[in-house]
CSV table of C-alpha atoms and ligand atoms in Angstrom, one decimal:
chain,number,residue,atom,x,y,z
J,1,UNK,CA,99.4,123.8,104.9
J,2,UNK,CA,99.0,120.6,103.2
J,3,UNK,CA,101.6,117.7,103.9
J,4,UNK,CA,99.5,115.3,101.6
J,5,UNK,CA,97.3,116.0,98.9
J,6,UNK,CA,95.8,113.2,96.3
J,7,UNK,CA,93.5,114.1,92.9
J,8,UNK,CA,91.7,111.9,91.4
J,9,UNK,CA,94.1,108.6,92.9
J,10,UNK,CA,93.3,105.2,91.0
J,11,UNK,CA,95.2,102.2,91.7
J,12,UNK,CA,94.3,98.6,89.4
J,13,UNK,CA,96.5,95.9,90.0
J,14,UNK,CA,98.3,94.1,87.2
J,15,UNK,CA,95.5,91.3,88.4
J,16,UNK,CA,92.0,93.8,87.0
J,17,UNK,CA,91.3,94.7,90.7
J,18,UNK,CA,91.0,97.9,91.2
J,19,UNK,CA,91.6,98.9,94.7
J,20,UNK,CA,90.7,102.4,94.6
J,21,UNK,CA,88.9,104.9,92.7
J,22,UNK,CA,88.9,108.4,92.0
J,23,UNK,CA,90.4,109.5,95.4
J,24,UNK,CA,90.7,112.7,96.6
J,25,UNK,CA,91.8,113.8,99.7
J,26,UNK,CA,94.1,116.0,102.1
J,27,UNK,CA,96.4,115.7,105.0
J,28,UNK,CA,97.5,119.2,107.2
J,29,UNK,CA,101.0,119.1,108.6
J,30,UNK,CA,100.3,117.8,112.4
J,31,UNK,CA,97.0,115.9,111.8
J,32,UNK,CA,96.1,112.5,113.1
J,33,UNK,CA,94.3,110.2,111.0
J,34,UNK,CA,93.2,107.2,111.1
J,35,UNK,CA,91.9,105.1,108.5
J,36,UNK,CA,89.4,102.4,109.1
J,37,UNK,CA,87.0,100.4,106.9
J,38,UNK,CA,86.2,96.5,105.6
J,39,UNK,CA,89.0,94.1,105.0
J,40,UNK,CA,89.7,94.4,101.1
J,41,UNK,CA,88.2,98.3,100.9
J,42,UNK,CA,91.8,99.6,100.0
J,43,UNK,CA,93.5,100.8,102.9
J,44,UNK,CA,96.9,99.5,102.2
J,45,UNK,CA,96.7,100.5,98.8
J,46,UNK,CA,96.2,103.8,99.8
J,47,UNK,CA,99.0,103.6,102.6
J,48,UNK,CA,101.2,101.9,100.3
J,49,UNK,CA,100.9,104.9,97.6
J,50,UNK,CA,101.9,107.4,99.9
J,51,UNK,CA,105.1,105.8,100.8
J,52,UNK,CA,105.5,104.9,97.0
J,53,UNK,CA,105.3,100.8,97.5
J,54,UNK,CA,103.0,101.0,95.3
J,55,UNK,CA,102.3,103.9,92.4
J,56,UNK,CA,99.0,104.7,91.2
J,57,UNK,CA,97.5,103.9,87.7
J,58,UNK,CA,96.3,107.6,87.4
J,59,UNK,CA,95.9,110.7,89.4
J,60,UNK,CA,98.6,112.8,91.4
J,61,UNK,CA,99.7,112.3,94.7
J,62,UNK,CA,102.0,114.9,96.7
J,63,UNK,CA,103.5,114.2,100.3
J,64,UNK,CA,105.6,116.9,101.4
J,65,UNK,CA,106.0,118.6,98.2
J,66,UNK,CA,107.3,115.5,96.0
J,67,UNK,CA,104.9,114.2,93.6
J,68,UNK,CA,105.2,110.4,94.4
J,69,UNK,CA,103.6,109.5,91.5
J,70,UNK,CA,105.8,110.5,89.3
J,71,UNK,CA,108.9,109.3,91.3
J,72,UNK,CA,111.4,107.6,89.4
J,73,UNK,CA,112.7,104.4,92.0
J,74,UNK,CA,116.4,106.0,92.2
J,75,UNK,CA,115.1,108.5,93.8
J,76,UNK,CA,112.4,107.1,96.2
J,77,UNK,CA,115.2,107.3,98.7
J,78,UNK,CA,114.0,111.0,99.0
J,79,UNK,CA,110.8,110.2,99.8
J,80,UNK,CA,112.0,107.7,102.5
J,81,UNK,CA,113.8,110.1,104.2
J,82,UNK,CA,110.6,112.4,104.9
J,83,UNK,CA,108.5,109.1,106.1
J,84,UNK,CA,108.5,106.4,108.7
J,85,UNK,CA,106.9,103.7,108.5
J,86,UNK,CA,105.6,100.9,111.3
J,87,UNK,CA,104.2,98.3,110.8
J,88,UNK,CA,101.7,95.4,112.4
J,89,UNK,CA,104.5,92.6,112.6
J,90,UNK,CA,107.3,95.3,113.7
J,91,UNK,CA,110.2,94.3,111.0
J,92,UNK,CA,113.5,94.6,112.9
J,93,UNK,CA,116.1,93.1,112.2
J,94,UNK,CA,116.4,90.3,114.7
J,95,UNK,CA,119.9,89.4,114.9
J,96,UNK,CA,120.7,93.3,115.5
J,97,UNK,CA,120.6,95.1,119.3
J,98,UNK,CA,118.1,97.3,119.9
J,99,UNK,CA,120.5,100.4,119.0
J,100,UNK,CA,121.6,98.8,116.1
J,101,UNK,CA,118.0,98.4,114.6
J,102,UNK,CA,117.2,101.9,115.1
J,103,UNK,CA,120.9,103.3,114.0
J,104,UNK,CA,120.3,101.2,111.2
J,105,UNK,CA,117.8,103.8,110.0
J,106,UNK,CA,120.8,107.3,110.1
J,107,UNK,CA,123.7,104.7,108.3
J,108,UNK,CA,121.7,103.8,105.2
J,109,UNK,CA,121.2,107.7,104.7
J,110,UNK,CA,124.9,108.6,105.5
J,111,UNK,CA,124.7,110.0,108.6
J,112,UNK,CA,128.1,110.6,110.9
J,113,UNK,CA,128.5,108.2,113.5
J,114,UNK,CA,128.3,110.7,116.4
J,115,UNK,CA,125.3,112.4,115.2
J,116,UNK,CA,123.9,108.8,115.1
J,117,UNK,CA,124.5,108.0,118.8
J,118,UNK,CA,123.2,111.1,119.9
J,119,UNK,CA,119.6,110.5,117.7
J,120,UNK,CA,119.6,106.6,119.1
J,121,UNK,CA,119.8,107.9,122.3
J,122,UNK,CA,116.8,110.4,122.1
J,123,UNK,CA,114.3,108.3,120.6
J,124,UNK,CA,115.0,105.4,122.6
J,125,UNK,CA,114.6,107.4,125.6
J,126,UNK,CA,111.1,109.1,124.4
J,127,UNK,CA,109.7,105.3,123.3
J,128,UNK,CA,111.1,104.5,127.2
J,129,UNK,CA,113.8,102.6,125.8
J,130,UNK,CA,117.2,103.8,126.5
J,131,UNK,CA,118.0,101.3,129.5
J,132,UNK,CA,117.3,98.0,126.6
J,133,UNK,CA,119.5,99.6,123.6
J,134,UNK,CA,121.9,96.8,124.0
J,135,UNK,CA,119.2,94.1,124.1
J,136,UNK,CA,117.9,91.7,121.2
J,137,UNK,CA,114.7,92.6,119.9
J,138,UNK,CA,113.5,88.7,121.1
J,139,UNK,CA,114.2,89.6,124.9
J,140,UNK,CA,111.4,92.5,124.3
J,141,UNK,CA,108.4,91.7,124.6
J,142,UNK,CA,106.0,92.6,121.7
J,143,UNK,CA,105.1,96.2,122.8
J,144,UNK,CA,108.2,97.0,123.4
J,145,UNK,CA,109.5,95.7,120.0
J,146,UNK,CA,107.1,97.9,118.6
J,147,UNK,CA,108.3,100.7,120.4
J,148,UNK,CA,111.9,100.0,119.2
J,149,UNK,CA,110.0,100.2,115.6
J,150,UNK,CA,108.5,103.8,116.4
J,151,UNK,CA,111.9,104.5,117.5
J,152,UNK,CA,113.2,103.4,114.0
J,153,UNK,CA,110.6,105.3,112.3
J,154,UNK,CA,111.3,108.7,114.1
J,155,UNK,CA,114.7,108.9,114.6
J,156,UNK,CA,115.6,110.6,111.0
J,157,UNK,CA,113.0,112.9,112.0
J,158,UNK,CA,109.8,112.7,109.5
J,159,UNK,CA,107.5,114.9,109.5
J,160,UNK,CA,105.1,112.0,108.0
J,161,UNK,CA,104.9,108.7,110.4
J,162,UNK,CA,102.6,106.1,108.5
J,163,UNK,CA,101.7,103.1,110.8
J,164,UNK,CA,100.0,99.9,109.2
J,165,UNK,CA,98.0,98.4,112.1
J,166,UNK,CA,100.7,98.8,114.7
J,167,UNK,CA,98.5,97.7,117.5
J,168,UNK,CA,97.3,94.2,115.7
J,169,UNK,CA,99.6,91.9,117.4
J,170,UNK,CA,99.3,93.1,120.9
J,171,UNK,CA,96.9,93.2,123.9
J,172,UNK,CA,94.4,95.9,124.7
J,173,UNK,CA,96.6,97.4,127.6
J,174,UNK,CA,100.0,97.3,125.4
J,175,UNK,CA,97.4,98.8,122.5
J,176,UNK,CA,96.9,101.6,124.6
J,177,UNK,CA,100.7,102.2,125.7
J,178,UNK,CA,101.9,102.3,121.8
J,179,UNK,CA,98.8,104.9,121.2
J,180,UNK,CA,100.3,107.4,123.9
J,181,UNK,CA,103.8,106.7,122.5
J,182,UNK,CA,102.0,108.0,118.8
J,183,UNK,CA,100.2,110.6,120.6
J,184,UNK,CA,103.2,112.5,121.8
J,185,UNK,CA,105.0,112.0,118.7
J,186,UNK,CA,101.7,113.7,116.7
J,187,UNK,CA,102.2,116.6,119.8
J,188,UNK,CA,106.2,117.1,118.6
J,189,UNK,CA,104.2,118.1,115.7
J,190,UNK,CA,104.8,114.9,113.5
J,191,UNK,CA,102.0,113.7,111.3
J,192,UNK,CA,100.5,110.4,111.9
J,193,UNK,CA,98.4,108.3,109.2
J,194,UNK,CA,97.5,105.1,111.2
J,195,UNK,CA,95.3,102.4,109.6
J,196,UNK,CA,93.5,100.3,112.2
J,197,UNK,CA,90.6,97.6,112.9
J,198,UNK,CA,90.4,98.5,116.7
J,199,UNK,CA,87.6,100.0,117.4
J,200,UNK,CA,88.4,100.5,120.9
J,201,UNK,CA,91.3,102.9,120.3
J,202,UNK,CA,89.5,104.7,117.3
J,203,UNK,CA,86.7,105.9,120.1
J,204,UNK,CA,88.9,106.7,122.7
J,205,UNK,CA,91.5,108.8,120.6
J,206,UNK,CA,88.6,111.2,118.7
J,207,UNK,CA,90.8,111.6,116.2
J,208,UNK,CA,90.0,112.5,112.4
J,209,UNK,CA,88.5,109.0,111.1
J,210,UNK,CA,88.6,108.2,107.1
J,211,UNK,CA,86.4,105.5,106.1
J,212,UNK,CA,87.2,103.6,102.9
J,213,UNK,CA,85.0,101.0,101.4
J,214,UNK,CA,85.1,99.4,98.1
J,215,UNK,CA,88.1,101.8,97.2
J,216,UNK,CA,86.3,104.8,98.2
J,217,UNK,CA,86.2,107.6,100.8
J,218,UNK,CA,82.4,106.8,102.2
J,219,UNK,CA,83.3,108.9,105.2
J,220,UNK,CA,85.5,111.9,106.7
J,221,UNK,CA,85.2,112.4,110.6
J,222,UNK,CA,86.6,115.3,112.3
J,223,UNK,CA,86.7,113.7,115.5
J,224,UNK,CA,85.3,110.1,114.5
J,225,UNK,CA,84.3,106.8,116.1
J,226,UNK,CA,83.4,103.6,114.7
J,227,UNK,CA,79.7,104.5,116.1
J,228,UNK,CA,78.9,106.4,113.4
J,229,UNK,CA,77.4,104.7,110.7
J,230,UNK,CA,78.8,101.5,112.5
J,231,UNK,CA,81.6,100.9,110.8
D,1,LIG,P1,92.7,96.5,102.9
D,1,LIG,O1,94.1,96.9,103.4
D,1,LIG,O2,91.6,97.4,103.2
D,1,LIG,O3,92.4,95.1,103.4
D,1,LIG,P2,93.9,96.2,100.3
D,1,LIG,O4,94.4,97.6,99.9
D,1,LIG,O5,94.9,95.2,100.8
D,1,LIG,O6,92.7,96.4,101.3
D,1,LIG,O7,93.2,95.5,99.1
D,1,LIG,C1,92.2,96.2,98.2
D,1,LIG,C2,91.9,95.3,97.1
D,1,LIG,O8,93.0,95.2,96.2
D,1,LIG,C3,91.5,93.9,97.4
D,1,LIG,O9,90.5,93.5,96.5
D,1,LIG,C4,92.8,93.1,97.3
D,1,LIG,O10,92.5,91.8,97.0
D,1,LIG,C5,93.4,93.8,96.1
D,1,LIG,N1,94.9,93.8,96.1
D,1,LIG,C6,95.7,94.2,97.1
D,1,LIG,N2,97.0,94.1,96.8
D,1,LIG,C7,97.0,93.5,95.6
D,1,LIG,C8,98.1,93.1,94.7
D,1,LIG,N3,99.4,93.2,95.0
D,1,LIG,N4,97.7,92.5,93.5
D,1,LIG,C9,96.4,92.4,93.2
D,1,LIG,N5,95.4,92.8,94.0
D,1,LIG,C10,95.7,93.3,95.2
């Protein structure tokens, strides 16, 4: 079954650019994807679409049977709810505890208060995070930040988790730490859209690999590495 499906996606900015062109492409419930290419080739645009930051200028795009494309912003929340989003520079909110930033996520949707300590609790504890719920996100260091941002992103229970260079800001070991955190998340049966420039971790996960260039899908790997075509 398809989670994500896009027809004929373009995307120009208000500026003339146009990011990307006639894309097509699908996304099974439970896949790992990554998507890789050139600085510039569209990859956040295409991220960006599929959690409706940005809409495109023609085409359809469905994730988990909404048409985002033709969302109307009071309802985006919708979409929101199905998605989680991490990204490179973690976002939390700094001045909250750790269980704060990720309960943060159940209030804005109206969730009861005991069903939000319960879901807190669990994702903390399967990022290995429980025992620092009542730190400060600046007493973490920055794998473990990002963890609390997994947390954040999982705890309403997506079925879509779309991660924008998650490993960027931290060291090869800590790279690898946040990739098994993702990898047993994608095993719980979530689906995991990850954009990335490491080549490292693309070759070690043999995951699907979509490469973009010039707004384009110029490749589709089953179970990709950057060695192909030498990305
Ligand atoms: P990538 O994530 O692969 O680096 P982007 O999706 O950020 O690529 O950018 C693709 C193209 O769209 C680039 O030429 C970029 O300059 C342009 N672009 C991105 N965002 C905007 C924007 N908000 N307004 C105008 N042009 C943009």
């Amino acid at each position: 079954m398809s989670l994500i499906e896009l027809k004929h996606v373009k995307k120009t900015y208000k500026n003339g650019v146009t990011a990307i062109y006639d894309l097509n492409l699908e996304i099974k419930k439970g896949e790992f994807v990554f998507v890789i290419g050139p600085t510039g080739c569209g990859k956040s645009t295409l991220i960006k679409m599929l959690y409706r930051e940005e809409k495109p200028t023609s085409g359809s795009i469905m994730v988990g049977g909404i048409n985002v494309a033709k969302l109307k912003n009071r309802k985006v929340y919708i979409l929101r709810r199905k998605l989680g989003v991490v990204f490179q520079d973690f976002k939390l909110l700094y001045k909250s505890t750790v269980y704060e930033n990720v309960a943060f996520a159940l209030e804005i949707f109206g969730t009861p208060k005991d069903e939000i300590h319960s879901k807190v609790l669990k994702v903390l504890d399967l990022v290995g995070l429980k025992h620092k719920a009542k730190n400060y996100p600046t007493q973490l260091s920055g794998g473990e930040q990002q963890r609390v941002a997994i947390a954040r992103a999982i705890v309403n229970g997506p079925k879509l988790v779309i991660c924008d260079e998650p490993t960027g800001n931290l060291d090869e070991g800590t790279s690898m730490e946040i990739m098994q955190v993702l990898e047993a998340i994608n095993k719980l049966g979530t689906t995991i859209i990850m954009v990335t420039h490491d080549t490292d971790i693309v070759n070690r996960m043999k995951k699907r690999v979509i490469l973009l260039d010039s707004g384009r899908i110029v490749k589709d790997y089953a179970e990709g590495t950057y060695e192909h075509e030498g990305a």
